[in-house]
Short mmCIF file of C-alpha atoms in Angstrom, two decimals:
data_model
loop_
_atom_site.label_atom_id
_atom_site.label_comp_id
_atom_site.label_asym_id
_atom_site.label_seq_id
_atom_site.Cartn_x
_atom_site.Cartn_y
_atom_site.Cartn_z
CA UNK A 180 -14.33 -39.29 6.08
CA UNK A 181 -16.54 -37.50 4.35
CA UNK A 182 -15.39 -35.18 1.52
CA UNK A 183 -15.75 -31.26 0.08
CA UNK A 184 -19.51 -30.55 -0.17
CA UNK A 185 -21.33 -28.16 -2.44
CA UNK A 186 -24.32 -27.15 -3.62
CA UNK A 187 -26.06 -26.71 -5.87
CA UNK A 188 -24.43 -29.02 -8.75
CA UNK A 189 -25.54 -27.15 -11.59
CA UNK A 190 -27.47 -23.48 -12.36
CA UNK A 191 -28.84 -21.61 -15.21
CA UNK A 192 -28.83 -17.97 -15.01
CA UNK A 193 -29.23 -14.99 -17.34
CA UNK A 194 -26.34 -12.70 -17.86
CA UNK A 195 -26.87 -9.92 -15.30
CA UNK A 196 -28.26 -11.98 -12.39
CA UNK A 197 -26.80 -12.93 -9.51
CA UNK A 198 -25.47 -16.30 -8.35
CA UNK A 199 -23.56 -17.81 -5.21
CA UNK A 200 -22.25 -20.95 -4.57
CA UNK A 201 -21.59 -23.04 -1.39
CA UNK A 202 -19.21 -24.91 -0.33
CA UNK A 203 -18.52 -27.02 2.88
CA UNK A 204 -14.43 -28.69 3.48
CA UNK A 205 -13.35 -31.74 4.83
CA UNK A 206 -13.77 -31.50 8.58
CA UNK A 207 -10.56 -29.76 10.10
CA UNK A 208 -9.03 -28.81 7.11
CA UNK A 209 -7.71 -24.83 7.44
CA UNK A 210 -7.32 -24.02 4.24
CA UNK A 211 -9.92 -23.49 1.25
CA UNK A 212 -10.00 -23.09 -2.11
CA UNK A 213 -12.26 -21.67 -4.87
CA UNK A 214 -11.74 -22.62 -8.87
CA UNK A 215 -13.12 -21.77 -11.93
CA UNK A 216 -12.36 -24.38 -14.86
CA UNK A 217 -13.72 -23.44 -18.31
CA UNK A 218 -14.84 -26.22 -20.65
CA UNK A 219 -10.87 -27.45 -21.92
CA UNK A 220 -9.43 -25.62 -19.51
CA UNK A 221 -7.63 -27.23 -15.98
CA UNK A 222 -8.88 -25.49 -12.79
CA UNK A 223 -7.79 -21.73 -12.31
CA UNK A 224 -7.42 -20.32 -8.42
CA UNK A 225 -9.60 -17.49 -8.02
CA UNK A 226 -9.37 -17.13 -3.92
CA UNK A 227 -7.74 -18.85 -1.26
CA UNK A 228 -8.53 -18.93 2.36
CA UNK A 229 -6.37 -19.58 5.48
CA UNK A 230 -9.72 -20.27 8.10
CA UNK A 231 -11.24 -16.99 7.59
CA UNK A 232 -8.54 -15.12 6.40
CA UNK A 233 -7.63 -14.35 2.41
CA UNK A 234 -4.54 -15.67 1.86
CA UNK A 235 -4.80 -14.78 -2.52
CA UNK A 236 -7.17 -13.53 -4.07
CA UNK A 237 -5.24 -11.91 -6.89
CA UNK A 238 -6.92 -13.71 -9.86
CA UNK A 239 -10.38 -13.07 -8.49
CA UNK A 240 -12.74 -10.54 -10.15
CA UNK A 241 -13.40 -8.12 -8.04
CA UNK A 242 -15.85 -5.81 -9.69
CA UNK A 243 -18.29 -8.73 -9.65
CA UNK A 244 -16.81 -11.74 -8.04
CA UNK A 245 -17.04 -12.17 -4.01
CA UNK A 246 -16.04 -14.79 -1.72
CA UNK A 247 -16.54 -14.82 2.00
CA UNK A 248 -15.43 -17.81 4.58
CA UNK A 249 -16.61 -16.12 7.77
CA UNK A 250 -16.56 -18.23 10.34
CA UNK A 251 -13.31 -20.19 8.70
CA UNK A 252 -15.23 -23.45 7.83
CA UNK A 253 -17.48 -23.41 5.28
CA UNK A 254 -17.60 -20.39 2.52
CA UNK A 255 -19.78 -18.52 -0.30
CA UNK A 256 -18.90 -17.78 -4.03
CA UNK A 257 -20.70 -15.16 -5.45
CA UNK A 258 -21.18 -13.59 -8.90
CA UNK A 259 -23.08 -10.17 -9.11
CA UNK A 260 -24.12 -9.49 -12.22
CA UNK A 261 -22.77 -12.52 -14.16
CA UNK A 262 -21.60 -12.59 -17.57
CA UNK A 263 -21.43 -15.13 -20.00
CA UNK A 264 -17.89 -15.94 -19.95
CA UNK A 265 -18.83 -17.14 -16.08
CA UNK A 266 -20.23 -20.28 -17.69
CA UNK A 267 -17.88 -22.65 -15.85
CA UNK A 268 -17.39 -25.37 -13.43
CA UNK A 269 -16.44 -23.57 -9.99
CA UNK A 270 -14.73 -26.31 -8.12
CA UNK A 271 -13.90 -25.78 -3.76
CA UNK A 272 -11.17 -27.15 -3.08
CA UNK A 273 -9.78 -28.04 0.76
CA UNK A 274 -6.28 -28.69 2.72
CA UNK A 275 -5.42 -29.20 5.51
CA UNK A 276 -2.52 -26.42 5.80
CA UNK A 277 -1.66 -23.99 3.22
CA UNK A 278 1.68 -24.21 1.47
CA UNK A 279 3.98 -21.62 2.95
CA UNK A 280 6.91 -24.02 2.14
CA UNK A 281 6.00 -26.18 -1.00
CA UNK A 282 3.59 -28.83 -1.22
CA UNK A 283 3.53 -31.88 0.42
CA UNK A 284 1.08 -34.21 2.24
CA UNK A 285 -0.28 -32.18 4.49
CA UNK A 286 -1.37 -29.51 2.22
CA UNK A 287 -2.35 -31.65 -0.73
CA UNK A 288 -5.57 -29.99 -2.25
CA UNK A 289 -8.95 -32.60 -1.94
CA UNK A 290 -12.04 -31.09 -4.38
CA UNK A 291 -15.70 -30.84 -4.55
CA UNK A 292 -17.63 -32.27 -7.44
CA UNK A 293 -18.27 -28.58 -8.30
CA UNK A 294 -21.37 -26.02 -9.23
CA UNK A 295 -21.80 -25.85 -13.30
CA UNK A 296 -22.94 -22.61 -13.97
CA UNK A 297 -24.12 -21.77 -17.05
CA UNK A 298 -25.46 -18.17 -17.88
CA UNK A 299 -27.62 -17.09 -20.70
CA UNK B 133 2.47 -17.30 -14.17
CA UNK B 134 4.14 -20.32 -15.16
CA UNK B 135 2.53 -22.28 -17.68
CA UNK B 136 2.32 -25.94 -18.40
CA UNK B 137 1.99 -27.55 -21.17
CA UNK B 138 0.20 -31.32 -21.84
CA UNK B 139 0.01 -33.69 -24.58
CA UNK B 140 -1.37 -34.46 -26.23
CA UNK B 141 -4.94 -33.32 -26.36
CA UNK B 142 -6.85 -36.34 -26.48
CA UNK B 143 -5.83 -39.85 -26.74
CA UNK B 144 -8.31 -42.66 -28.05
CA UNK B 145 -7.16 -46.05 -27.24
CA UNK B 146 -8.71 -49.81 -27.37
CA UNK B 147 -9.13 -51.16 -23.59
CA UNK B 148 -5.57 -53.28 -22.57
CA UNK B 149 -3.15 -50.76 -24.37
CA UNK B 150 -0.74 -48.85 -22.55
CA UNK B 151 -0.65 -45.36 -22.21
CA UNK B 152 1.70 -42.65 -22.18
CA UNK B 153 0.98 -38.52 -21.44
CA UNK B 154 3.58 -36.20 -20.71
CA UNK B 155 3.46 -32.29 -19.03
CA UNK B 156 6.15 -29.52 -19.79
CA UNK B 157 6.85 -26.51 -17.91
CA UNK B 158 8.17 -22.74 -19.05
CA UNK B 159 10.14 -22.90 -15.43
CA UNK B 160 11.25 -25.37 -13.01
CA UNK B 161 9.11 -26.55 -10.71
CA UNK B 162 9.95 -28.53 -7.33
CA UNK B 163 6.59 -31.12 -6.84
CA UNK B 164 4.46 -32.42 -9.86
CA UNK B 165 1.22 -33.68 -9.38
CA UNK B 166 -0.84 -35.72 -11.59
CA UNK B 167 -4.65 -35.42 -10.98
CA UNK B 168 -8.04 -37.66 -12.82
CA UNK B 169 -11.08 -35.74 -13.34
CA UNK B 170 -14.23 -38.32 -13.66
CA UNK B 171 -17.05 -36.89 -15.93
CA UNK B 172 -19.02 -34.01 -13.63
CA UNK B 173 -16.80 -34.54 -10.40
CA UNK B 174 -13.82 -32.67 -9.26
CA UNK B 175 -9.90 -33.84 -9.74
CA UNK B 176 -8.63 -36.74 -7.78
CA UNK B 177 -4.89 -36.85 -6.66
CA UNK B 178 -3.38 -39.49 -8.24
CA UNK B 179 0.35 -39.07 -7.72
CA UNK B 180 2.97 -36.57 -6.21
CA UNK B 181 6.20 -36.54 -7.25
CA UNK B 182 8.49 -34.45 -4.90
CA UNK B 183 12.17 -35.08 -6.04
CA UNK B 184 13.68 -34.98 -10.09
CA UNK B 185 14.33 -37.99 -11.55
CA UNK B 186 11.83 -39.81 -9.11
CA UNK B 187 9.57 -42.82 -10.34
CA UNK B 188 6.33 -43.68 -8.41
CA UNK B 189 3.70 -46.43 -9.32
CA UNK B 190 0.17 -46.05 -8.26
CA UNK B 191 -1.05 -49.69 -9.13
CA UNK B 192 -0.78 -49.68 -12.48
CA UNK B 193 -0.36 -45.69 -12.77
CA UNK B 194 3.38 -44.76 -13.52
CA UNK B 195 4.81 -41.41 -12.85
CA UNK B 196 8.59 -39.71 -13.30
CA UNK B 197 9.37 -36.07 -12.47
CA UNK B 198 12.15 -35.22 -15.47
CA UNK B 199 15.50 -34.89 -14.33
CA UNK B 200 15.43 -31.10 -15.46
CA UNK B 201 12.53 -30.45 -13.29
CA UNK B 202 10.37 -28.91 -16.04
CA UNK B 203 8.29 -31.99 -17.30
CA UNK B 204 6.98 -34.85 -16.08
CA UNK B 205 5.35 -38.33 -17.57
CA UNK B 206 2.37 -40.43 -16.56
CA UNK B 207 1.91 -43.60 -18.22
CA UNK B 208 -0.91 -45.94 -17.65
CA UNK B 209 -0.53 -49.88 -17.74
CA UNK B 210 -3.16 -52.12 -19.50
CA UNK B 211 -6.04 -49.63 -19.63
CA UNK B 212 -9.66 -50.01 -18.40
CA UNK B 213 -12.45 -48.40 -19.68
CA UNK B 214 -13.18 -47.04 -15.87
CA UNK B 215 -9.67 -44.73 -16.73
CA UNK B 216 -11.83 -42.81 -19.17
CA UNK B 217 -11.48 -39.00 -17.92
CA UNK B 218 -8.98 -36.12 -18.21
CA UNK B 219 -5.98 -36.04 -16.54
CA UNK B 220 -3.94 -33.03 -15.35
CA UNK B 221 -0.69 -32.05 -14.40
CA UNK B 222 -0.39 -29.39 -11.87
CA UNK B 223 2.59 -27.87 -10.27
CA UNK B 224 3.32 -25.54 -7.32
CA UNK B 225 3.78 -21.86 -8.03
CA UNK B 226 4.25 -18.90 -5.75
CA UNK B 227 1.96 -16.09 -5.13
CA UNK B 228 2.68 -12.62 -6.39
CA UNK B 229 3.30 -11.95 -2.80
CA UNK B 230 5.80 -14.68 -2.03
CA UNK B 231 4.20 -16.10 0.96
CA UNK B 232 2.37 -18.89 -0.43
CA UNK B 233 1.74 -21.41 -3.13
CA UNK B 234 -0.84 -21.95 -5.56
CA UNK B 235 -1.59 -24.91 -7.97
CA UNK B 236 -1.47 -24.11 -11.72
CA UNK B 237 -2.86 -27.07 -13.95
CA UNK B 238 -2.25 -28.32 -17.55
CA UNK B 239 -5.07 -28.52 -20.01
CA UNK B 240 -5.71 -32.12 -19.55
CA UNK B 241 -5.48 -34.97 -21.64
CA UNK B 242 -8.88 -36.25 -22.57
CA UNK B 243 -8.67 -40.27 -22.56
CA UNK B 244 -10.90 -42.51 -24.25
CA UNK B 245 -10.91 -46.40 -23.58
CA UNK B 246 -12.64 -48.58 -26.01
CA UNK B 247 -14.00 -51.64 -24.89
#
């Protein structure tokens, strides 16, 4: 079974220019996931899909941060204009359910190797 | 958010010594899971505890979720260098709007195995 895919592994950017990230789930799995995990730092949700829905997006940045899943398989990150504090590891993440109830086997989260952005 | 807390930081041990990391939570938390991040790949799941006071082996990975339900231990049998890597606790916690869970990690715990 092949796992999360994304691309590109790592990117250099200066601050003000615009990035976007890829990321392809396990086959049949609903649910997505993007991360951000600063160096020290375990992985922080910034958006979570349910197929092509937003199920939270509450710690995502709005003003400059975008995320889009259209057609509910694979989905775009996007960063417009970074800054430096975006210099991070931005990990996708897939399940195949979401966790209405609690978590459990069938929504256990499976991650990418992740995009390491770093921004000048 | 709930926060959880890991220790300790960094651990730097000689390859066949046992190993012992433990996770604390502000709140109680019904699942713990312990995750392994390899140098420039993502986390790994490598055990999911789902009741307190439960013990679950993973060949020679150990895990307990604490009795009070707000920290869990991970202890590693007779390391291997190949267990270098950061390891994370993570725990369940529900959206601001109620209808869903999210993860929240630790920090880590950096380990070190020396051949």
């Amino acid at each position: 079974e092949a796992g999360v895919a994304q691309s590109p592994r790592y990117k250099i950017i200066e601050k003000r220019q615009s990035v976007a990230f890829w990321c392809n789930p396990i086959s049949g799995h609903a649910t997505l996931y993007w991360y951000q995990q600063i160096l020290g730092q375990g992985p922080k949700l910034l958006i979570q899909f349910q197929n092509n829905g937003v199920v939270d997006d509450s710690q995502l940045p709005k003003d400059r941060f975008s995320a889009e899943r259209l057609k509910g398989v694979d989905s775009t990150l996007k960063i417009q204009p970074a800054k430096l504090e975006d210099s991070a590891v931005y990990l996708c993440a897939s399940s195949l359910f979401r966790a209405s109830g609690s978590i459990g086997a069938k929504n256990i989260q499976y991650f990418g190797a992740g995009t390491r952005l770093s921004v000048l | 958010g709930q926060q959880l807390n890991q220790s300790p930081q960094s651990m730097f041990i000689q390859e066949g010594e046992d190993v012992s990391m433990n996770c604390t939570s502000s709140s109680i938390f019904n699942t713990w899971l312990w995750y392994k991040q390899d140098p420039g790949e993502g986390p790994v799941l490598l055990i999911a505890l789902y009741k307190a006071g439960e013990l679950t082996s993973n060949g020679r990975l150990t895990a307990q979720f604490g009795i009070t339900r707000k920290d869990s231990f991970l202890n590693i049998s007779a390391s291997i260098p190949s267990d270098v890597g950061i390891y994370f606790c993570a725990g369940p916690e529900k959206n601001s709007g109620g209808s869903n869970y999210k993860l929240t990690f630790g920090k880590g715990t950096l380990l070190t195995v020396n051949p």
